[in-house]
PDB file of C-alpha atoms in Angstrom:
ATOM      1  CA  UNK X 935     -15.631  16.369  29.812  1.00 49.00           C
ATOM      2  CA  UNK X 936     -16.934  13.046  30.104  1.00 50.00           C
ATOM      3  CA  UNK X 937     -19.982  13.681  27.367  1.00 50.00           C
ATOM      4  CA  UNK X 938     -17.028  14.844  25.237  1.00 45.00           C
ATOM      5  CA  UNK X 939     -14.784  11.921  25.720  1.00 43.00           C
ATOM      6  CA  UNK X 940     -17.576   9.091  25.356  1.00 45.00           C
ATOM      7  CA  UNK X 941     -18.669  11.197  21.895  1.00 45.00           C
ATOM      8  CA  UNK X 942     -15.057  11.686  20.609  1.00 47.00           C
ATOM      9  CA  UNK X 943     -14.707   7.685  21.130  1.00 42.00           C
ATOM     10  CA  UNK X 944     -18.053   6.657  19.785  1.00 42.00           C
ATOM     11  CA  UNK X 945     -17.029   9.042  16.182  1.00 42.00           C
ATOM     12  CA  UNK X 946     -14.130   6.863  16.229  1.00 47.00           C
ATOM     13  CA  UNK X 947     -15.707   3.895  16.642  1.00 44.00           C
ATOM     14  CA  UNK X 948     -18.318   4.373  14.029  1.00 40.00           C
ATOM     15  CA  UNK X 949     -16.132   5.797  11.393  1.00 42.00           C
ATOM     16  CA  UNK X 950     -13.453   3.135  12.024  1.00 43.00           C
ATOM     17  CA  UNK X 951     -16.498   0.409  10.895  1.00 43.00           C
ATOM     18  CA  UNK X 952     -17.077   2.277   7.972  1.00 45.00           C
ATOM     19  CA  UNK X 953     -15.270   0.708   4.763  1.00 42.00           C
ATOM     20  CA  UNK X 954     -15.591   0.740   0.827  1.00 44.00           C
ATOM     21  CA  UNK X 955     -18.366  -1.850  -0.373  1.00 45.00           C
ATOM     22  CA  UNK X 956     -17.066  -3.164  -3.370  1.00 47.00           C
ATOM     23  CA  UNK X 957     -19.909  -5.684  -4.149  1.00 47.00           C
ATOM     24  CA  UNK X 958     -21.366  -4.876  -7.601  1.00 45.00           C
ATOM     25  CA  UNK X 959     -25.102  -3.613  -6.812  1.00 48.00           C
ATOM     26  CA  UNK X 960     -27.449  -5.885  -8.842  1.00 55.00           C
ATOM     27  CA  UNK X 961     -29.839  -3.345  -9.786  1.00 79.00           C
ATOM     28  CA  UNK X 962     -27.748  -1.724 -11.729  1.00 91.00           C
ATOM     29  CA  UNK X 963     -25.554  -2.755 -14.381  1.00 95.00           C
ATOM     30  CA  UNK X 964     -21.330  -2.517 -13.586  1.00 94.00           C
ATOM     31  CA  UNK X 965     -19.565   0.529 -14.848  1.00 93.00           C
ATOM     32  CA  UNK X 966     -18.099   0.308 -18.073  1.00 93.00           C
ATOM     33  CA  UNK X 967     -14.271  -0.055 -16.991  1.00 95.00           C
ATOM     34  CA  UNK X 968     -11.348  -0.987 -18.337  1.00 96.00           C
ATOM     35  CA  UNK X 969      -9.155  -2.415 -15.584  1.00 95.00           C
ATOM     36  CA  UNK X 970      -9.514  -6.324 -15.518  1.00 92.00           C
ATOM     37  CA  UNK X 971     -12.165  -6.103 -12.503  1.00 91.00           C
ATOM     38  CA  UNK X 972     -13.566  -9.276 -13.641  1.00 90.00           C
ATOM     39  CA  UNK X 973     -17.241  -7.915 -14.145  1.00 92.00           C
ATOM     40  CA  UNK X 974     -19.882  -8.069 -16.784  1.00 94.00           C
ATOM     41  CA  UNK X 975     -23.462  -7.861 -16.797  1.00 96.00           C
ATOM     42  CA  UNK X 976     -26.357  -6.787 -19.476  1.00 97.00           C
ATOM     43  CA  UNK X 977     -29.693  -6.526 -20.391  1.00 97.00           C
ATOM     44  CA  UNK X 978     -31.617  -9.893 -20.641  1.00 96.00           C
ATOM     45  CA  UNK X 979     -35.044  -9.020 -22.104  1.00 96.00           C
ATOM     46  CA  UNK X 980     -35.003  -5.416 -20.466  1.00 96.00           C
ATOM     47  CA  UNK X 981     -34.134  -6.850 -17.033  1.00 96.00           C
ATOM     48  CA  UNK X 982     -30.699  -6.419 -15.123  1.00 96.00           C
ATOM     49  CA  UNK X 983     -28.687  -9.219 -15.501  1.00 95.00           C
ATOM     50  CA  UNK X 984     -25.267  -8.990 -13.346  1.00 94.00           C
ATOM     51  CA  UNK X 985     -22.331 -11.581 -13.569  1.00 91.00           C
ATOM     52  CA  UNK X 986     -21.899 -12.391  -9.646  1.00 86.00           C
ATOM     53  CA  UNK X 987     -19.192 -15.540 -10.162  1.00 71.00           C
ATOM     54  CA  UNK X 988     -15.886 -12.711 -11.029  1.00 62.00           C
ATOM     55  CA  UNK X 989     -12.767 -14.849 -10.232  1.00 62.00           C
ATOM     56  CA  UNK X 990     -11.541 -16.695 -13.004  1.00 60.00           C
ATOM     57  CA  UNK X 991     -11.339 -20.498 -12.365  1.00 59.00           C
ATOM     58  CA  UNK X 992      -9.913 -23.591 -14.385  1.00 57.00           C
ATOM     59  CA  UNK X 993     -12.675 -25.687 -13.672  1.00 57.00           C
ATOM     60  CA  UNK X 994     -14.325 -26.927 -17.271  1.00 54.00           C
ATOM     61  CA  UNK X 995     -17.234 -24.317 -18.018  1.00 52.00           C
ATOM     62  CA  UNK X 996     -16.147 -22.128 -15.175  1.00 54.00           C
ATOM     63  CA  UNK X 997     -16.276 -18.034 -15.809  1.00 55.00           C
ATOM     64  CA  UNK X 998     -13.170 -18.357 -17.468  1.00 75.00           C
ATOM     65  CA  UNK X 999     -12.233 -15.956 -20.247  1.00 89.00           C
ATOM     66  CA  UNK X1000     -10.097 -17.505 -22.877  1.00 90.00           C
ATOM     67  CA  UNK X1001      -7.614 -16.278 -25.196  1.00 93.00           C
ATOM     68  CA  UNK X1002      -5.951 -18.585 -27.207  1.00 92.00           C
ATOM     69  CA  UNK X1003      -4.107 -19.733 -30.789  1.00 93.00           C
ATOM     70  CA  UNK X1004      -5.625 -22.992 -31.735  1.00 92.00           C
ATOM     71  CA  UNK X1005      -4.968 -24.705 -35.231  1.00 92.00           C
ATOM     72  CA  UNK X1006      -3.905 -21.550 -36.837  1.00 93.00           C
ATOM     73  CA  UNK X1007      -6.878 -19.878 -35.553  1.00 94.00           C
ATOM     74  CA  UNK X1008      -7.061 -16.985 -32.666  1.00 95.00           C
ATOM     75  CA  UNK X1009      -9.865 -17.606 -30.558  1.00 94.00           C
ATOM     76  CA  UNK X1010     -11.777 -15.712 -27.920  1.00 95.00           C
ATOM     77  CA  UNK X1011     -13.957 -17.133 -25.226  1.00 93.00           C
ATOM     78  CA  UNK X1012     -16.190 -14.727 -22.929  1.00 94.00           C
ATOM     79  CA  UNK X1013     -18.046 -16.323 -20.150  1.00 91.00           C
ATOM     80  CA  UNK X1014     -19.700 -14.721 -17.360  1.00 92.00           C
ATOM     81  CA  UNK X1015     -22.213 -16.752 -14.971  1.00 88.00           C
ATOM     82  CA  UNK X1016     -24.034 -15.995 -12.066  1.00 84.00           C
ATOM     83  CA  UNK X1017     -23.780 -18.866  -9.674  1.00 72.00           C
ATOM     84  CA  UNK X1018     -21.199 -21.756  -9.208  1.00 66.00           C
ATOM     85  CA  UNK X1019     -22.224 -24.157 -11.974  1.00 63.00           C
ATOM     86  CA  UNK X1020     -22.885 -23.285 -15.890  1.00 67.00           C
ATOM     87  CA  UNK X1021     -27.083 -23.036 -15.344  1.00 76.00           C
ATOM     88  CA  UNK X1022     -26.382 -19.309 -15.532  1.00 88.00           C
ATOM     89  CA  UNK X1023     -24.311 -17.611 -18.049  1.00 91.00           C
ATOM     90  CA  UNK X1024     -23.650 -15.701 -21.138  1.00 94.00           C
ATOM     91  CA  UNK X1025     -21.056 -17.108 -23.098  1.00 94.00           C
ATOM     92  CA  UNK X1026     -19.641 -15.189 -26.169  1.00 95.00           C
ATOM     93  CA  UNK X1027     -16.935 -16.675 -28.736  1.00 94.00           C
ATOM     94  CA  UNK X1028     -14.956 -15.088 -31.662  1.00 94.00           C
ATOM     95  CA  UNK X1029     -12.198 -16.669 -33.890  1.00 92.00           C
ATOM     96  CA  UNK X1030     -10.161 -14.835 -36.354  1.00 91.00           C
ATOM     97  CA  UNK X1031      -7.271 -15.952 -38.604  1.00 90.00           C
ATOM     98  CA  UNK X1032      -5.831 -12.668 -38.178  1.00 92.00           C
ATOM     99  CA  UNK X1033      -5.031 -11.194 -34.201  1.00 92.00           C
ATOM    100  CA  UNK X1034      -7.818 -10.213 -32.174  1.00 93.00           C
ATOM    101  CA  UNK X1035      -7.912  -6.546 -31.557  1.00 94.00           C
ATOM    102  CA  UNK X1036      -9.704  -3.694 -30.188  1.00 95.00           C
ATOM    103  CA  UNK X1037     -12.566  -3.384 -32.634  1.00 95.00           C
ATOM    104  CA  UNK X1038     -16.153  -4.881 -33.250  1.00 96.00           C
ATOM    105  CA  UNK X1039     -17.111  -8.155 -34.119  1.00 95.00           C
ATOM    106  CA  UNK X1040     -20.234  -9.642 -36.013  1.00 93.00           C
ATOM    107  CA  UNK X1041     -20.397 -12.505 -33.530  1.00 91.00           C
ATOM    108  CA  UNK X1042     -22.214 -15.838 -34.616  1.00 88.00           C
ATOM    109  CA  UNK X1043     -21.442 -18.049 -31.722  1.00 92.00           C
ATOM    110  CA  UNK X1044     -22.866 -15.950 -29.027  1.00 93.00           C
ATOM    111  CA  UNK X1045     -25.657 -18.209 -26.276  1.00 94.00           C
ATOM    112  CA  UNK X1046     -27.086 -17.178 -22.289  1.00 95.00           C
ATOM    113  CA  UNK X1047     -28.541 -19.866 -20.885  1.00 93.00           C
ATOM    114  CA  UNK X1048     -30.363 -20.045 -17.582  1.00 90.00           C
ATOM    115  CA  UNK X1049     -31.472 -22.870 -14.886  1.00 81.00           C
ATOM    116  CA  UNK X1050     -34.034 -24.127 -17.364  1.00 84.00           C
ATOM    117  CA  UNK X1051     -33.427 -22.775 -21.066  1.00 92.00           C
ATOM    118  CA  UNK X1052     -30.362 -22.492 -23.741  1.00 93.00           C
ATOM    119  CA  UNK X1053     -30.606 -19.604 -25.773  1.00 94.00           C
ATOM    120  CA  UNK X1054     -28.327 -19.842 -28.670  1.00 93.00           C
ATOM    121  CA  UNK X1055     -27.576 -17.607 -31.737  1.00 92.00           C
ATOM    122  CA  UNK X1056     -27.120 -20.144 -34.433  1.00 82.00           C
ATOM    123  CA  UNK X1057     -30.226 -21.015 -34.041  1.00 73.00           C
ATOM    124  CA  UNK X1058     -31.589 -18.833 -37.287  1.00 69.00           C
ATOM    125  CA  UNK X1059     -30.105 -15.969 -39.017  1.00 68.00           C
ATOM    126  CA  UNK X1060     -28.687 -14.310 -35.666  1.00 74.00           C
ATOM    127  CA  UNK X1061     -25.684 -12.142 -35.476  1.00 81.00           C
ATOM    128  CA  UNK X1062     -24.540 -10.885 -32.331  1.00 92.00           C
ATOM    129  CA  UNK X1063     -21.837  -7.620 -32.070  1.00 96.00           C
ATOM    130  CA  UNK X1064     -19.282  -7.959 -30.086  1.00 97.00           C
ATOM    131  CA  UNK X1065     -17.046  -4.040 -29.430  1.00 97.00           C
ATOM    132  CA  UNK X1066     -13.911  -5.025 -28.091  1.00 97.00           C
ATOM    133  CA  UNK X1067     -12.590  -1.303 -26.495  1.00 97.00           C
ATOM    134  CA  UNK X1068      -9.313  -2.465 -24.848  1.00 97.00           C
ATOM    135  CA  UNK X1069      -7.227  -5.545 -25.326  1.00 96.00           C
ATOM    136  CA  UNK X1070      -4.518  -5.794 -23.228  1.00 96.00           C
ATOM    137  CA  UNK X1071      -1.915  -8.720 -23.897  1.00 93.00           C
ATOM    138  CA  UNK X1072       0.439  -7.767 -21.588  1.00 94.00           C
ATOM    139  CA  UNK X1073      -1.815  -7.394 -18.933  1.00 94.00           C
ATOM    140  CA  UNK X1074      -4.171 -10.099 -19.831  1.00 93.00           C
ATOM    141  CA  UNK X1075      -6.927  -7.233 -19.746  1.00 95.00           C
ATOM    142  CA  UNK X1076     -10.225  -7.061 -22.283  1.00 96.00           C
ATOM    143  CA  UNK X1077     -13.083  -4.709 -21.912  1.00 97.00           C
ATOM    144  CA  UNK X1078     -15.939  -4.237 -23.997  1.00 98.00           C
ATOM    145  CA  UNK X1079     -19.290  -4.023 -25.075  1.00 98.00           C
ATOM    146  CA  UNK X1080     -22.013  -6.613 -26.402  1.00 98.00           C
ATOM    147  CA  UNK X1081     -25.773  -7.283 -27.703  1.00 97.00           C
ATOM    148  CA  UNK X1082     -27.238 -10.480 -29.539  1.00 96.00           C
ATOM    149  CA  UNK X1083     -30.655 -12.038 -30.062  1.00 94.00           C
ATOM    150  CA  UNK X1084     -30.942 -15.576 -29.721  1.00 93.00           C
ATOM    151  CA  UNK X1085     -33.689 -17.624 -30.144  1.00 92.00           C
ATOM    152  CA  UNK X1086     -34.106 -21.350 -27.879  1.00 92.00           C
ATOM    153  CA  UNK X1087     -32.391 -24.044 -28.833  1.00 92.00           C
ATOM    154  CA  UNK X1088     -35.411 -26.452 -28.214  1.00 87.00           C
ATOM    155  CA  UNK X1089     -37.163 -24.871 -31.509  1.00 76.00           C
ATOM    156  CA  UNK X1090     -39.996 -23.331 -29.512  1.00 82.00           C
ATOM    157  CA  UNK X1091     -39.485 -20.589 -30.781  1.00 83.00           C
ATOM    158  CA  UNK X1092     -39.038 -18.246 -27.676  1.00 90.00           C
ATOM    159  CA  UNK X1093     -36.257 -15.427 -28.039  1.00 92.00           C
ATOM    160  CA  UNK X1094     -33.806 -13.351 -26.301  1.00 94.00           C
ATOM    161  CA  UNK X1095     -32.524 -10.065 -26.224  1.00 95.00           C
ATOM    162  CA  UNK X1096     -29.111  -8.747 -24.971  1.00 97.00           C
ATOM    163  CA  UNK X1097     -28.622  -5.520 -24.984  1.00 97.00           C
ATOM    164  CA  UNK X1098     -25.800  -3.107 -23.146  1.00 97.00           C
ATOM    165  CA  UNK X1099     -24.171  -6.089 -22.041  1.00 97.00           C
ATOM    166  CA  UNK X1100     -20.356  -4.977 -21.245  1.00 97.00           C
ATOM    167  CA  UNK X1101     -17.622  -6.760 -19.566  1.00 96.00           C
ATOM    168  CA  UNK X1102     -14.178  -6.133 -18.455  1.00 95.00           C
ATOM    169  CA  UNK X1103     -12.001  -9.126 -17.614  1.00 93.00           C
ATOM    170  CA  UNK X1104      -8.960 -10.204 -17.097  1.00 91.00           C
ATOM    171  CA  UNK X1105      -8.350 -13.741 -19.627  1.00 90.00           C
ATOM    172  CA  UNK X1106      -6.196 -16.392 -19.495  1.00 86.00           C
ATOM    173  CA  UNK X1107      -3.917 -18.222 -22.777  1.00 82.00           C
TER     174      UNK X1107
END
């Protein structure tokens, strides 16, 4: 009886520690969701690049995700980093005169930059796409899909490649 007692409270014991790991793995991009969960992450030259910074904050060049009506212009700022100062970050902008929307974007202002380089896409003929697959103004929700090349802003001509880059954020305006 005493075997049976000491397993039944040891099962409880070990279950009770058990509990739902909700840090993004970074091997593996995040799911493509559509729920604000403040996550992103994408390709960078083949290699898994995850957005670890997911809270938004109003400190300047924080991983804030902007949506906003500036001199008759809608504008869109995406920005997900991966550590607590802007060395480490894509950061993808749209502005339309008309609403933004769920749909895709040629994007032209679209740059990652890391602890020692700035990729940008204006530097040459670039064009980045942006798919927008849920925009959510009443619940401050966008979600979506996005690939550019962009080639180093200090001319020597070294490149990078997005590709499945997705996000799903919750923005601020």
């Amino acid at each position: 009886m005493k075997n049976f007692l000491f397993l039944g409270l040891l099962c409880i014991g070990l279950l009770s520690s058990c509990k739902d790991d909700d840090t993004p793995n970074q091997n593996t991009l995040p799911e493509a969701t559509q729920s604000g969960k403040n996550t992103g992450g994408a390709l960078v030259d083949n290699n898994i690049w995850v957005a670890k910074i997911e809270s938004p904050d109003l400190n300047p060049g924080g991983n804030n995700t902007k949506y906003e009506f500036v001199n008759n212009t809608y504008q869109l700022q995406i920005v997900l980093r991966q550590v607590n100062d802007t060395s480490n970050r894509i950061v993808i902008n749209i502005s339309d005169s008309n609403e933004i929307t769920s749909k895709t974007y040629s994007v032209t202002a679209c740059r990652y930059e890391n602890q020692s380089q700035v990729f940008d896409v204006g530097i040459g003929n670039n064009d980045g796409i942006l798919n927008i697959t849920k925009f959510d103004k009443d619940n401050n929700i966008i979600s979506g899909s996005f690939s550019f090349t962009a080639n180093n802003i200090n001319g020597n001509n070294s490149k990078v490649t997005i590709t499945e880059g997705r996000f799903d954020k919750k923005f601020i305006n």
